[in-house]
Every structure is written in C-alpha cells, then in structure tokens.
Tab-separated table of C-alpha atoms in Angstrom:
chain	number	residue	atom	x	y	z
A	1	MET	CA	0.000	0.000	0.000
A	2	SER	CA	1.285	3.452	-0.847
A	3	THR	CA	2.479	5.537	2.088
A	4	ASP	CA	0.755	8.623	0.663
A	5	TYR	CA	-2.742	7.124	0.689
A	6	ASN	CA	-3.802	9.871	3.095
A	7	PRO	CA	-1.656	12.914	2.256
A	8	THR	CA	-3.779	15.360	4.314
A	9	PRO	CA	-4.777	13.463	7.469
A	10	HIS	CA	-6.963	14.867	10.209
A	11	VAL	CA	-4.496	15.297	13.064
A	12	ILE	CA	-5.941	15.498	16.583
A	13	PRO	CA	-4.009	18.281	18.365
A	14	GLU	CA	-4.375	16.581	21.756
A	15	GLY	CA	-2.544	13.473	20.500
A	16	GLU	CA	-3.446	9.874	19.731
A	17	ASN	CA	-4.853	9.302	23.211
A	18	ALA	CA	-6.903	12.498	23.259
A	19	THR	CA	-9.224	13.297	26.132
A	20	PRO	CA	-12.900	13.309	25.056
A	21	LEU	CA	-14.139	16.878	24.694
A	22	GLY	CA	-17.263	16.059	26.669
A	23	VAL	CA	-15.285	15.761	29.901
A	24	VAL	CA	-13.136	18.867	29.546
A	25	GLY	CA	-15.857	21.462	29.235
A	26	GLY	CA	-15.938	21.201	25.446
A	27	ASP	CA	-19.666	21.937	25.431
A	28	CYS	CA	-19.195	25.199	27.303
A	29	THR	CA	-18.113	28.324	25.423
A	30	GLU	CA	-15.164	30.147	26.916
A	31	SER	CA	-17.178	33.369	27.186
A	32	GLU	CA	-19.946	31.815	29.279
A	33	LYS	CA	-19.471	32.398	32.988
A	34	LEU	CA	-21.959	31.836	35.775
A	35	ILE	CA	-22.309	33.076	39.344
A	36	ILE	CA	-24.735	31.220	41.587
A	37	VAL	CA	-26.014	33.201	44.582
A	38	MET	CA	-27.351	30.834	47.233
A	39	CYS	CA	-30.340	31.944	49.289
A	40	GLY	CA	-32.369	30.442	52.119
A	41	LEU	CA	-32.834	30.164	55.855
A	42	PRO	CA	-30.223	28.309	57.917
A	43	ALA	CA	-30.568	24.501	57.879
A	44	THR	CA	-32.298	24.344	54.499
A	45	GLY	CA	-29.422	22.575	52.742
A	46	LYS	CA	-27.784	25.512	50.924
A	47	THR	CA	-24.214	24.446	51.638
A	48	HIS	CA	-24.952	20.848	50.719
A	49	ILE	CA	-26.474	21.908	47.407
A	50	ALA	CA	-23.634	24.340	46.672
A	51	ASN	CA	-20.977	21.715	47.354
A	52	ARG	CA	-22.730	19.117	45.202
A	53	ILE	CA	-23.042	21.557	42.276
A	54	VAL	CA	-19.380	22.528	42.433
A	55	ARG	CA	-18.288	18.909	42.717
A	56	TYR	CA	-20.398	17.842	39.747
A	57	LEU	CA	-19.247	20.642	37.429
A	58	SER	CA	-15.577	20.298	38.302
A	59	PHE	CA	-15.406	16.481	38.207
A	60	PHE	CA	-17.559	15.641	35.203
A	61	LEU	CA	-17.230	18.780	33.069
A	62	ASP	CA	-13.739	19.856	34.184
A	63	ILE	CA	-15.046	23.387	34.722
A	64	PRO	CA	-12.980	25.484	37.178
A	65	THR	CA	-15.463	26.206	39.964
A	66	LYS	CA	-15.193	27.524	43.515
A	67	ILE	CA	-17.422	28.246	46.515
A	68	PHE	CA	-17.117	31.450	48.535
A	69	ASN	CA	-18.808	30.797	51.862
A	70	VAL	CA	-19.591	34.045	53.693
A	71	GLY	CA	-19.632	32.152	56.997
A	72	ASP	CA	-15.945	31.320	56.528
A	73	TYR	CA	-15.140	35.017	56.099
A	74	ARG	CA	-17.258	35.899	59.135
A	75	ARG	CA	-15.345	33.353	61.244
A	76	LYS	CA	-11.998	34.760	60.079
A	77	LEU	CA	-13.035	38.311	60.936
A	78	HIS	CA	-14.985	37.840	64.154
A	79	GLY	CA	-14.365	34.320	65.425
A	80	ALA	CA	-16.263	31.051	65.142
A	81	GLN	CA	-18.476	30.637	68.177
A	82	LEU	CA	-20.679	33.701	68.175
A	83	PRO	CA	-23.977	33.944	70.102
A	84	ALA	CA	-27.294	33.875	68.275
A	85	ASN	CA	-27.700	37.611	69.014
A	86	PHE	CA	-24.890	38.295	66.518
A	87	PHE	CA	-27.446	37.460	63.817
A	88	ASP	CA	-30.015	39.988	65.064
A	89	HIS	CA	-30.877	42.151	62.055
A	90	SER	CA	-31.953	45.064	64.264
A	91	ASN	CA	-28.405	45.402	65.657
A	92	GLU	CA	-26.587	47.863	63.382
A	93	GLU	CA	-23.116	46.996	64.708
A	94	PHE	CA	-23.525	43.276	64.041
A	95	MET	CA	-25.149	43.914	60.670
A	96	ALA	CA	-22.154	46.031	59.631
A	97	LYS	CA	-19.771	43.233	60.615
A	98	ARG	CA	-21.753	40.687	58.626
A	99	LEU	CA	-21.860	42.980	55.589
A	100	GLN	CA	-18.085	43.299	55.885
A	101	ALA	CA	-17.760	39.516	55.622
A	102	CYS	CA	-20.116	39.463	52.634
A	103	ASP	CA	-18.135	42.162	50.810
A	104	MET	CA	-14.837	40.336	51.431
A	105	ALA	CA	-16.336	37.184	49.922
A	106	LEU	CA	-17.657	39.189	46.956
A	107	LYS	CA	-14.234	40.736	46.326
A	108	ASP	CA	-12.557	37.315	46.250
A	109	LEU	CA	-15.373	35.962	44.076
A	110	MET	CA	-14.870	38.776	41.565
A	111	ASP	CA	-11.099	38.237	41.485
A	112	PHE	CA	-11.694	34.547	40.874
A	113	MET	CA	-14.191	35.099	38.054
A	114	LYS	CA	-11.799	37.458	36.251
A	115	GLN	CA	-9.246	34.677	35.811
A	116	ASP	CA	-8.840	33.030	32.419
A	117	GLY	CA	-10.504	29.646	32.178
A	118	VAL	CA	-12.704	30.128	35.235
A	119	ARG	CA	-16.366	29.340	34.612
A	120	VAL	CA	-18.451	29.152	37.797
A	121	GLY	CA	-18.392	30.845	41.193
A	122	VAL	CA	-20.830	30.238	44.051
A	123	LEU	CA	-21.633	32.720	46.828
A	124	ASP	CA	-22.885	30.627	49.740
A	125	SER	CA	-24.833	32.595	52.340
A	126	THR	CA	-28.398	33.147	53.570
A	127	ASN	CA	-28.863	36.365	51.523
A	128	SER	CA	-32.213	36.509	53.230
A	129	ASN	CA	-33.827	39.688	51.865
A	130	HIS	CA	-34.182	41.704	48.693
A	131	GLY	CA	-31.835	44.396	49.973
A	132	ARG	CA	-28.890	42.027	50.424
A	133	ARG	CA	-29.523	40.316	47.086
A	134	SER	CA	-29.789	43.706	45.342
A	135	HIS	CA	-26.474	44.743	46.949
A	136	ILE	CA	-24.828	41.581	45.605
A	137	ARG	CA	-26.063	42.233	42.059
A	138	ASP	CA	-24.834	45.847	42.218
A	139	VAL	CA	-21.352	44.707	43.265
A	140	LEU	CA	-21.189	42.024	40.561
A	141	LYS	CA	-22.686	44.025	37.691
A	142	SER	CA	-19.249	45.013	36.339
A	143	LEU	CA	-18.561	41.344	35.531
A	144	GLU	CA	-19.773	39.832	32.279
A	145	CYS	CA	-21.349	36.869	34.038
A	146	LYS	CA	-24.774	35.350	34.230
A	147	ILE	CA	-26.184	35.487	37.759
A	148	VAL	CA	-28.701	32.946	39.013
A	149	VAL	CA	-30.172	33.031	42.530
A	150	LEU	CA	-30.742	29.545	43.926
A	151	GLU	CA	-33.162	29.479	46.851
A	152	SER	CA	-33.574	26.414	49.059
A	153	ILE	CA	-36.836	26.268	51.020
A	154	CYS	CA	-37.532	23.626	53.641
A	155	ASP	CA	-40.602	23.866	55.860
A	156	LYS	CA	-40.683	20.272	57.072
A	157	GLU	CA	-39.851	20.404	60.762
A	158	GLU	CA	-38.304	16.921	60.952
A	159	VAL	CA	-35.969	17.646	58.014
A	160	VAL	CA	-34.908	21.007	59.459
A	161	GLU	CA	-34.154	19.379	62.816
A	162	SER	CA	-32.122	16.665	61.116
A	163	ASN	CA	-30.175	19.303	59.163
A	164	ILE	CA	-29.444	21.256	62.357
A	165	ARG	CA	-28.057	18.155	64.056
A	166	ASN	CA	-25.853	17.425	61.036
A	167	ILE	CA	-24.635	21.026	61.018
A	168	HIS	CA	-23.650	20.701	64.681
A	169	LEU	CA	-21.469	17.724	63.831
A	170	ASN	CA	-19.630	19.427	60.976
A	171	THR	CA	-19.501	23.230	61.281
A	172	PRO	CA	-16.699	25.066	63.157
A	173	ASP	CA	-19.342	27.285	64.791
A	174	TYR	CA	-20.163	24.524	67.283
A	175	LYS	CA	-16.902	22.665	67.638
A	176	GLY	CA	-16.648	21.339	71.199
A	177	VAL	CA	-20.207	22.410	72.053
A	178	ASP	CA	-22.568	19.720	73.342
A	179	ALA	CA	-25.362	18.710	71.004
A	180	ALA	CA	-28.286	20.035	73.063
A	181	THR	CA	-26.726	23.492	73.546
A	182	ALA	CA	-25.761	23.726	69.884
A	183	PHE	CA	-29.236	22.714	68.765
A	184	LYS	CA	-30.954	25.389	70.883
A	185	ASP	CA	-28.519	28.107	69.833
A	186	PHE	CA	-28.900	27.291	66.151
A	187	GLN	CA	-32.675	27.380	66.453
A	188	LYS	CA	-32.408	30.886	67.945
A	189	ARG	CA	-30.098	31.913	65.091
A	190	ARG	CA	-32.598	30.584	62.572
A	191	GLU	CA	-35.414	32.557	64.236
A	192	LYS	CA	-33.405	35.779	63.828
A	193	TYR	CA	-33.323	35.204	60.077
A	194	LEU	CA	-36.951	34.103	59.951
A	195	ASP	CA	-38.015	37.497	61.337
A	196	VAL	CA	-36.721	39.334	58.249
A	197	TYR	CA	-36.723	36.667	55.533
A	198	GLU	CA	-38.070	37.641	52.108
A	199	PRO	CA	-38.557	34.821	49.573
A	200	VAL	CA	-37.018	35.163	46.129
A	201	ASP	CA	-39.329	36.571	43.446
A	202	ASN	CA	-39.058	37.870	39.888
A	203	SER	CA	-37.487	41.124	41.100
A	204	ASP	CA	-34.374	39.066	41.970
A	205	GLY	CA	-33.884	38.143	38.300
A	206	SER	CA	-33.078	34.641	37.056
A	207	HIS	CA	-33.645	32.142	39.842
A	208	ILE	CA	-34.253	28.545	40.835
A	209	LYS	CA	-36.471	27.643	43.782
A	210	ILE	CA	-36.122	24.250	45.445
A	211	ILE	CA	-39.041	23.584	47.793
A	212	ASN	CA	-38.571	20.574	50.067
A	213	ASN	CA	-36.809	18.864	47.141
A	214	GLU	CA	-40.289	18.181	45.816
A	215	THR	CA	-41.265	21.317	43.914
A	216	PHE	CA	-38.970	23.249	41.579
A	217	VAL	CA	-39.571	26.720	40.173
A	218	VAL	CA	-37.274	27.879	37.373
A	219	TYR	CA	-37.604	31.483	36.245
A	220	ASN	CA	-35.842	32.964	33.205
A	221	VAL	CA	-32.853	30.584	33.420
A	222	ARG	CA	-31.072	30.284	30.077
A	223	GLY	CA	-27.778	28.993	28.751
A	224	TYR	CA	-25.746	25.804	28.827
A	225	LEU	CA	-24.255	26.081	32.324
A	226	PRO	CA	-27.420	27.354	34.071
A	227	GLN	CA	-29.455	24.549	32.483
A	228	LYS	CA	-26.885	21.951	33.573
A	229	VAL	CA	-27.271	23.279	37.117
A	230	VAL	CA	-31.082	23.067	36.883
A	231	HIS	CA	-30.921	19.464	35.722
A	232	PHE	CA	-28.447	18.509	38.429
A	233	VAL	CA	-30.223	20.080	41.411
A	234	MET	CA	-33.473	18.388	40.425
A	235	ASN	CA	-31.718	15.103	41.233
A	236	LEU	CA	-30.619	16.158	44.736
A	237	HIS	CA	-32.218	15.628	48.122
A	238	LEU	CA	-31.212	16.537	51.682
A	239	LEU	CA	-32.085	13.326	53.515
A	240	PRO	CA	-29.276	11.408	55.235
A	241	ARG	CA	-28.350	8.303	53.257
A	242	GLU	CA	-25.474	5.988	52.514
A	243	PHE	CA	-24.376	3.705	49.740
A	244	TYR	CA	-21.921	0.819	49.562
A	245	LEU	CA	-19.197	0.054	47.029
A	246	SER	CA	-17.974	-3.509	46.590
A	247	ARG	CA	-15.779	-5.009	43.931
A	248	HIS	CA	-16.755	-8.441	42.700
A	249	GLY	CA	-15.259	-11.427	44.498
A	250	GLN	CA	-11.956	-12.776	43.276
A	251	SER	CA	-12.313	-13.850	39.642
A	252	GLU	CA	-10.403	-16.481	37.711
A	253	TYR	CA	-8.615	-13.670	35.870
A	254	ASN	CA	-7.739	-11.962	39.181
A	255	LEU	CA	-6.054	-15.163	40.305
A	256	VAL	CA	-3.670	-15.264	37.333
A	257	GLY	CA	-3.205	-11.486	37.075
A	258	LYS	CA	-5.129	-10.935	33.826
A	259	ILE	CA	-7.032	-7.704	33.245
A	260	GLY	CA	-10.573	-7.371	31.911
A	261	GLY	CA	-12.284	-10.406	30.463
A	262	ASP	CA	-15.570	-11.920	31.604
A	263	SER	CA	-14.441	-14.774	33.809
A	264	GLY	CA	-16.324	-16.314	36.717
A	265	LEU	CA	-15.411	-16.429	40.408
A	266	THR	CA	-12.861	-18.604	42.171
A	267	GLU	CA	-13.685	-20.493	45.368
A	268	ALA	CA	-12.419	-17.490	47.342
A	269	GLY	CA	-14.660	-15.246	45.244
A	270	LEU	CA	-17.686	-17.406	45.979
A	271	GLU	CA	-16.910	-17.306	49.701
A	272	TYR	CA	-16.821	-13.508	49.545
A	273	ALA	CA	-20.158	-13.564	47.711
A	274	ARG	CA	-21.721	-15.568	50.552
A	275	ARG	CA	-20.378	-13.140	53.152
A	276	LEU	CA	-21.531	-10.171	51.099
A	277	ALA	CA	-25.066	-11.603	51.148
A	278	ASP	CA	-24.983	-11.653	54.960
A	279	PHE	CA	-23.600	-8.110	55.006
A	280	ALA	CA	-26.362	-6.929	52.677
A	281	LYS	CA	-29.041	-8.340	54.969
A	282	ASP	CA	-27.505	-7.284	58.304
A	283	VAL	CA	-26.105	-3.845	57.378
A	284	VAL	CA	-27.357	-2.476	54.056
A	285	ALA	CA	-31.003	-3.464	54.568
A	286	THR	CA	-31.110	-2.757	58.308
A	287	LYS	CA	-31.247	0.509	60.231
A	288	VAL	CA	-30.864	1.150	63.951
A	289	VAL	CA	-33.710	3.163	65.456
A	290	VAL	CA	-33.413	4.789	68.891
A	291	ASP	CA	-36.582	5.119	70.976
A	292	GLU	CA	-36.857	8.791	71.995
A	293	LYS	CA	-38.466	7.957	75.338
A	294	THR	CA	-36.440	4.963	76.530
A	295	GLY	CA	-33.217	5.441	74.570
A	296	GLU	CA	-33.324	1.772	73.605
A	297	GLU	CA	-32.107	0.686	70.186
A	298	ARG	CA	-33.965	-1.598	67.846
A	299	ARG	CA	-33.184	-2.846	64.366
A	300	GLU	CA	-35.641	-2.327	61.524
A	301	VAL	CA	-35.659	-3.521	57.935
A	302	ARG	CA	-35.331	-0.714	55.394
A	303	PRO	CA	-35.705	-0.714	51.590
A	304	ALA	CA	-32.425	-1.324	49.764
A	305	ARG	CA	-31.240	-1.425	46.165
A	306	LEU	CA	-28.693	-3.586	44.338
A	307	TRP	CA	-26.793	-2.553	41.215
A	308	THR	CA	-24.242	-4.672	39.357
A	309	SER	CA	-22.420	-4.415	36.063
A	310	THR	CA	-23.442	-6.676	33.201
A	311	LEU	CA	-20.312	-8.813	33.570
A	312	ARG	CA	-20.396	-12.350	34.906
A	313	ARG	CA	-18.159	-11.818	37.928
A	314	THR	CA	-20.369	-9.097	39.474
A	315	LYS	CA	-23.566	-11.057	38.890
A	316	GLU	CA	-22.028	-14.142	40.525
A	317	THR	CA	-20.919	-11.996	43.467
A	318	ALA	CA	-24.522	-10.880	44.014
A	319	GLN	CA	-26.108	-14.287	43.469
A	320	PHE	CA	-26.581	-15.163	47.161
A	321	ILE	CA	-28.236	-11.882	48.123
A	322	LYS	CA	-31.870	-12.658	48.878
A	323	GLN	CA	-34.583	-10.837	47.005
A	324	GLU	CA	-37.699	-10.697	49.158
A	325	SER	CA	-41.026	-8.939	48.710
A	326	VAL	CA	-41.635	-6.534	51.593
A	327	THR	CA	-43.975	-3.623	52.323
A	328	PHE	CA	-42.890	-0.121	53.279
A	329	LYS	CA	-44.676	3.167	53.799
A	330	TRP	CA	-43.477	5.799	51.353
A	331	ASP	CA	-43.524	9.529	51.998
A	332	ASN	CA	-44.846	10.426	48.532
A	333	ASN	CA	-47.987	8.243	48.575
A	334	ASP	CA	-46.532	6.258	45.688
A	335	GLU	CA	-49.115	4.900	43.253
A	336	GLY	CA	-51.884	6.296	45.474
A	337	ASN	CA	-51.069	3.731	48.141
A	338	PRO	CA	-48.725	4.473	51.061
A	339	SER	CA	-47.911	0.768	51.324
A	340	VAL	CA	-46.427	-0.541	48.082
A	341	LYS	CA	-44.745	-3.897	47.577
A	342	TRP	CA	-40.980	-3.588	47.272
A	343	ILE	CA	-38.509	-6.240	46.107
A	344	GLN	CA	-35.465	-6.025	48.359
A	345	PHE	CA	-32.209	-6.018	46.378
A	346	LYS	CA	-33.950	-6.495	43.070
A	347	GLY	CA	-30.894	-6.786	40.870
A	348	ARG	CA	-30.290	-4.114	38.258
A	349	ALA	CA	-27.441	-4.890	35.824
A	350	ARG	CA	-26.095	-1.638	34.346
A	351	ARG	CA	-23.786	-1.431	31.344
A	352	ASN	CA	-22.459	1.905	32.642
A	353	LEU	CA	-20.899	0.012	35.563
A	354	ASP	CA	-18.858	-2.362	33.383
A	355	GLU	CA	-15.120	-2.248	33.949
A	356	LEU	CA	-12.846	-0.002	31.890
A	357	TYR	CA	-12.411	-1.842	28.575
A	358	ALA	CA	-8.780	-2.670	27.789
A	359	GLY	CA	-9.282	-3.125	24.035
A	360	VAL	CA	-6.534	-5.216	22.410
A	361	CYS	CA	-5.002	-5.713	25.870
A	362	ASP	CA	-8.131	-7.357	27.278
A	363	GLY	CA	-7.279	-10.698	28.866
A	364	LEU	CA	-3.528	-10.053	29.118
A	365	THR	CA	-1.369	-9.700	32.212
A	366	TYR	CA	0.544	-6.471	32.754
A	367	GLN	CA	3.776	-8.334	31.995
A	368	GLU	CA	2.340	-9.555	28.696
A	369	ILE	CA	1.249	-6.008	27.820
A	370	LYS	CA	4.755	-4.766	28.563
A	371	GLU	CA	6.260	-7.413	26.269
A	372	LYS	CA	3.745	-7.231	23.392
A	373	PHE	CA	2.974	-3.507	23.470
A	374	PRO	CA	5.960	-1.766	25.096
A	375	GLU	CA	5.026	1.664	23.725
A	376	GLU	CA	1.477	1.383	25.046
A	377	PHE	CA	2.750	0.193	28.415
A	378	ALA	CA	5.045	3.244	28.616
A	379	ARG	CA	2.209	5.601	27.680
A	380	ARG	CA	0.049	4.240	30.461
A	381	GLN	CA	2.901	4.733	32.901
A	382	GLU	CA	3.145	8.389	31.891
A	383	ASN	CA	-0.484	9.327	32.472
A	384	LYS	CA	-2.859	6.718	33.796
A	385	LEU	CA	-5.857	9.065	33.866
A	386	THR	CA	-5.998	9.989	30.174
A	387	TYR	CA	-4.322	6.896	28.665
A	388	ARG	CA	-6.671	5.001	26.353
A	389	TYR	CA	-6.030	1.356	25.548
A	390	PRO	CA	-5.894	0.693	21.765
A	391	ARG	CA	-9.509	0.092	20.690
A	392	GLY	CA	-10.397	0.429	24.354
A	393	GLU	CA	-11.153	3.064	26.980
A	394	SER	CA	-9.428	5.482	29.317
A	395	TYR	CA	-10.486	6.550	32.808
A	396	MET	CA	-11.724	9.772	31.204
A	397	ASP	CA	-13.947	7.786	28.844
A	398	VAL	CA	-15.402	5.869	31.779
A	399	THR	CA	-16.107	9.180	33.517
A	400	LEU	CA	-18.493	10.035	30.679
A	401	ARG	CA	-20.651	6.969	31.235
A	402	LEU	CA	-20.589	7.317	35.011
A	403	GLU	CA	-22.258	10.736	34.963
A	404	GLN	CA	-25.726	9.146	34.766
A	405	ILE	CA	-24.822	6.690	37.548
A	406	VAL	CA	-23.853	9.586	39.819
A	407	LEU	CA	-27.101	11.428	39.070
A	408	ASP	CA	-29.008	8.279	40.027
A	409	ILE	CA	-27.022	7.950	43.272
A	410	GLU	CA	-27.651	11.610	44.103
A	411	ARG	CA	-31.427	11.294	43.685
A	412	THR	CA	-31.896	7.869	45.307
A	413	ARG	CA	-33.081	7.883	48.918
A	414	GLU	CA	-32.643	4.189	49.741
A	415	PRO	CA	-29.220	2.681	50.491
A	416	ILE	CA	-27.591	1.160	47.399
A	417	LEU	CA	-25.162	-1.754	47.236
A	418	ILE	CA	-23.098	-1.322	44.056
A	419	VAL	CA	-21.159	-4.433	43.013
A	420	ALA	CA	-18.809	-3.389	40.245
A	421	HIS	CA	-15.102	-3.094	39.417
A	422	GLN	CA	-11.920	-1.402	40.576
A	423	GLY	CA	-11.828	1.302	37.877
A	424	ILE	CA	-15.505	2.121	38.343
A	425	HIS	CA	-15.294	2.403	42.125
A	426	ARG	CA	-12.121	4.470	41.934
A	427	LEU	CA	-14.000	7.151	40.019
A	428	LEU	CA	-17.149	6.985	42.171
A	429	TYR	CA	-15.062	7.136	45.342
A	430	ALA	CA	-13.006	10.082	44.056
A	431	TYR	CA	-16.147	11.999	43.096
A	432	PHE	CA	-17.905	11.655	46.447
A	433	MET	CA	-14.750	12.072	48.552
A	434	GLY	CA	-13.807	15.274	46.738
A	435	LEU	CA	-10.544	14.000	45.235
A	436	PRO	CA	-9.067	15.532	42.070
A	437	ARG	CA	-9.648	13.403	38.981
A	438	GLU	CA	-5.931	12.844	38.517
A	439	GLU	CA	-5.860	10.955	41.823
A	440	ALA	CA	-8.765	8.656	40.952
A	441	PRO	CA	-6.689	5.957	39.159
A	442	PHE	CA	-4.607	5.480	42.310
A	443	VAL	CA	-7.366	5.111	44.904
A	444	SER	CA	-7.165	1.855	46.838
A	445	ILE	CA	-10.238	-0.298	46.208
A	446	PRO	CA	-9.153	-3.722	47.465
A	447	LEU	CA	-10.934	-6.994	46.906
A	448	ASN	CA	-13.122	-8.457	49.657
A	449	THR	CA	-13.909	-5.032	51.128
A	450	VAL	CA	-17.126	-3.015	51.288
A	451	ILE	CA	-16.747	0.774	51.397
A	452	GLU	CA	-19.619	2.673	52.993
A	453	LEU	CA	-19.949	6.336	51.974
A	454	ARG	CA	-22.175	8.908	53.714
A	455	PRO	CA	-22.286	12.244	51.827
A	456	HIS	CA	-23.214	15.361	53.819
A	457	ALA	CA	-23.036	19.129	53.457
A	458	TYR	CA	-19.372	19.401	54.413
A	459	GLY	CA	-17.940	16.316	52.725
A	460	CYS	CA	-18.333	12.560	52.855
A	461	GLU	CA	-17.709	10.077	55.659
A	462	GLU	CA	-16.139	6.714	54.883
A	463	LYS	CA	-16.162	3.352	56.609
A	464	ARG	CA	-14.554	0.137	55.344
A	465	TYR	CA	-15.593	-3.419	56.149
A	466	VAL	CA	-13.188	-6.256	55.343
A	467	LEU	CA	-15.281	-9.387	54.817
A	468	LEU	CA	-12.490	-11.750	53.746
A	469	SER	CA	-8.897	-11.191	54.883
A	470	LYS	CA	-5.780	-11.865	52.826
A	471	GLU	CA	-4.784	-14.556	55.283
A	472	GLU	CA	-7.771	-16.566	54.087
A	473	MET	CA	-6.576	-16.410	50.476
A	474	LEU	CA	-3.450	-17.970	49.024
A	475	LYS	CA	-3.102	-15.312	46.310
A	476	ASP	CA	-5.241	-12.360	45.291
A	477	GLY	CA	-3.525	-11.536	41.984
A	478	GLN	CA	-3.636	-7.788	42.610
A	479	ASP	CA	-0.186	-6.770	41.420
A	480	GLU	CA	-0.819	-3.691	39.299
A	481	PRO	CA	2.389	-2.010	38.093
A	482	ILE	CA	3.471	1.226	39.772
A	483	THR	CA	3.271	4.154	37.388
A	484	SER	CA	5.492	7.187	37.125
A	485	MET	CA	2.848	9.550	38.468
A	486	PRO	CA	3.792	11.574	41.600
A	487	MET	CA	3.001	8.678	43.886
A	488	GLN	CA	4.531	10.071	47.082
A	489	GLU	CA	2.703	13.366	46.722
A	490	ILE	CA	-0.607	11.561	46.173
A	491	ALA	CA	0.045	9.235	49.110
A	492	ASP	CA	0.895	12.195	51.372
A	493	ARG	CA	-2.354	13.924	50.432
A	494	ALA	CA	-4.331	10.760	51.055
A	495	ASN	CA	-2.718	10.243	54.450
A	496	LYS	CA	-3.450	13.840	55.417
A	497	ARG	CA	-7.115	13.366	54.520
A	498	ALA	CA	-7.243	10.084	56.414
A	499	LEU	CA	-5.886	11.706	59.591
A	500	SER	CA	-8.505	14.445	59.459
A	501	SER	CA	-11.458	12.135	58.745
A	502	GLN	CA	-13.621	10.041	61.016
A	503	PRO	CA	-12.200	6.673	62.179
A	504	SER	CA	-13.089	3.768	59.893
A	505	ASP	CA	-12.936	0.012	60.102
A	506	ILE	CA	-9.942	-0.492	57.813
A	507	ASP	CA	-8.211	-3.829	58.115
A	508	PRO	CA	-4.531	-3.194	59.062
A	509	MET	CA	-3.619	-6.281	57.043
A	510	ASN	CA	-5.259	-4.804	53.937
A	511	PRO	CA	-4.629	-1.031	54.115
A	512	PRO	CA	-5.216	1.459	51.299
A	513	SER	CA	-2.249	1.677	48.951
A	514	PHE	CA	-1.466	4.198	46.232
C-alpha cells in the first residue's frame, strides 16, 4: 500500500490518546461564565447543594469552579463561636460586621471570576432579603457573568431538625459544644433570620427555587451552564443516606493477574459472595432506630437497592443476596397507596458500571502487555488518567458513562449496594470524597472489602468493612504495576485526609495503597 494514501490526514491536536471533549468542558463556550447566589434560611441545605453543584461541574465537566462561603469570612473576621444575638438584624453593629464579611467574599469571588478559564463561582450565604440580594447584584454588575439566585426552602420540621443536628457535627461554629446546647442556639439563630426573611421573586432576576426537594420553580434561566445546574439540582435531596461500594469477588482472571475479560469467580470469590449476602441483609437493609423515650435501640428492615455491572463476575458476586417482597410506607404516597410492595435487592445490571475496557489488551497480564505492546505500556505509565487502551477506553472515557450513575445515586433515597469493578469504584469514590480526577486511578479499592460512603453538606464520611482477609486467600492476583505519576505526593495527600477524617474500620492487614 502506498504511504501517501492519506496525504492530508486529520491530526488530533491533543494526541493519539486524546481526552474526550465532553469531559473537559468542550460543550461550554469560553465566554460563558456563571455566578450562583445561594439563598435560604439556615438549615435548608444551601451548603450541601452548593458543594454538590461545584463537585459535579468540576469532576464531570472539568469546569474550574469555587465556593465562597460568607460564613468562613465571618469566622476569620470575628471568630467562630458567636452567640445567636450576633445574627439579630436590628443590631446595626452586628449587621455592619456581617456585611463586611459578605463584601470580602464578593471581592474574592470577583477576582476569581476574572481569571482566564474560570467558569463558575458560588456565593454561599443566607442572603435573606431583597436588599442584600440587590447589593450583591450591584457589586457584581461590572462582571460579564450570568447570575442565578438559587433558593432552598424547607418547611418540614423533621428535616430542618435533622439538618441542624448534622450542622452541629460538621460546622466550626459549634466545635466542642454539646449537642443540646448547639441545637438550641442554632434554632435561635434561625429565628433571627426568619423574622426578616423575604422569599425570592421575579425582582431578583433569574432564579431557581427548590421547595422541600419536591417542587422546583425555574424562572428565566437560560444557557448551557445554568441549564446543567437546573438538571443537576433536580436530582438532589437533603435526607441522610449511605451507599456501599464492593468489587466483585476474586475472579479467575484476578487469580492469574489478567485484566478485563468476563471470567467467573474462584472459590475465594464465591466465599466472599456468601459473606456479602450476609452483610447486605444485616447492614445495608437494616437501620438502627433509637426510641426517643427509653433510649433503647432496635433494628428495623429498610428498603435497599442492588446494582451490578453486566459482567459475569459481578452477577455471581450478588447471586446469594436474597430478594424478598416486603412492604414499606413511602412519603410520597406512591401509586396512590402508602404501602407498596418492594422487592429487596432487586438486581439491576447496568452497562455503565462495566469495567474499563482494555481493548486489544483485554485478557492479558501487565507483563504480557509490557512485552507485546511496550510503547502502550510506557504511555500508560506516563499518564494513567488519560491513557486510552488501543480500541479500548481510558479513565476519562469511563467518567463520561458514570455521569448518569452519579445522578441516580444523588437522587436515590434508599441505600444502594453497588457491586462493580476497581476502575468504576475508583472514580465513584473520588467523586464523592472530593478527590481531584488525577488521583482517581490510584485510589485503593481492594478486593473483599465493602466501602460505605455517607455524603453530607461538608464532605463525605467513609467506613470500610473487610469481609475476607488476605490470610484466608493464598493469592489475590492484585499486582498492578506502579506508574510514574507523583506517587509520594498523592500518598501524602491521602494520608493527610485520612488523619482528618472520622475513624473507619480499615483492616490493618489490607490497608489502602497508592
């Protein structure tokens, strides 16, 4: 064949292993910038919503985004533990101090939005009346940015109380303060705002109203980024929940060190599957309820979901989990009947959860890849995140198909057990734990371990359960080659996060490795 059969080829500027445009903000014009102004009474979920929006845009669309929380500026200026009277709107001195914090946040927000490449900024505060919101628009009017006010309204007493208790556990305002004292003080603070609160209306311009995460009002919101935000927030809720990540049990390919494929489980894998079934029944589908009068604990069955990939090894891992028909009372009067039959752990096989496809390298060991495709092996060592196997996928490609999975996790209220693969869980874990995408390919997701994640307004709590120890297995086959990425830097960051997080049940014989 002649070498000049294609004298004017289409050359991709990003290189042969180019990152898909859809995950680098390719759908967003460089001139489009958005400022989201949060609004709502305390304990209505503003910070939670703001953090979820920023995480979604930065992780899945690679859009530079940042939150400017006025409370952080107020704490820097005037201290953390201030009495509820500090939030009295009739006190001119305190109002001046709070406006000072707001203006400092606005200045930093404006400086941020002026930077090249920046797309979205979020001002997180109560912004409880028309006067404050008008002041914010006046300050920001010199910027060529779209401004959308996002109001969170919650008038369900039990949800507000739950939010207040969660705030006590996570905000610096009540660090070291006992729960009862913090709860009463926060209620007083909320009442101060309630006295002067003015709901958002058309005079505030483009806005989104979220009412109890049940009703949504969207007024004059236009453009790619604002519409992405609308779609995302309609999948959010504020109720406490958790979900569980589990890799499949040890597969036949795991045992011999091969990647990909569609092999079944080994005997060790089947043993893990049996233990996972017990875990699903005793932990995932069970909640502990405390009697308010006696303080006694009791265990109740709760509705639970089960997702797997379409590959054989995940289905075999879930095969022992019992699917039983039970009745629960739903809060939305589903199908006109508050008691609707529910199939516990009704399996849902999802193609989006299939493992990263290795293309021509599927079914090979890493040593075989190194010998047969030395150039490809070297490329993967250089950048594991964006490297795409020949005729296969990269982590960035997998990110594209996980966007819908994340939206489903965000909207689901029941606990979910997700039985999938290492590459899949690395990305899901990185998203919910707030890790940069470049760290995702190095997250430790060991076999025989269930990772429980509990997202909340200020981050995500993690707990690990080791169901089958390495001592019970002769060989696990998990010898992935070390890449040339900045491993020590990533490990140091991970260790720093681990020290600052809540204690978790991590098996010392099977610790996270990077």
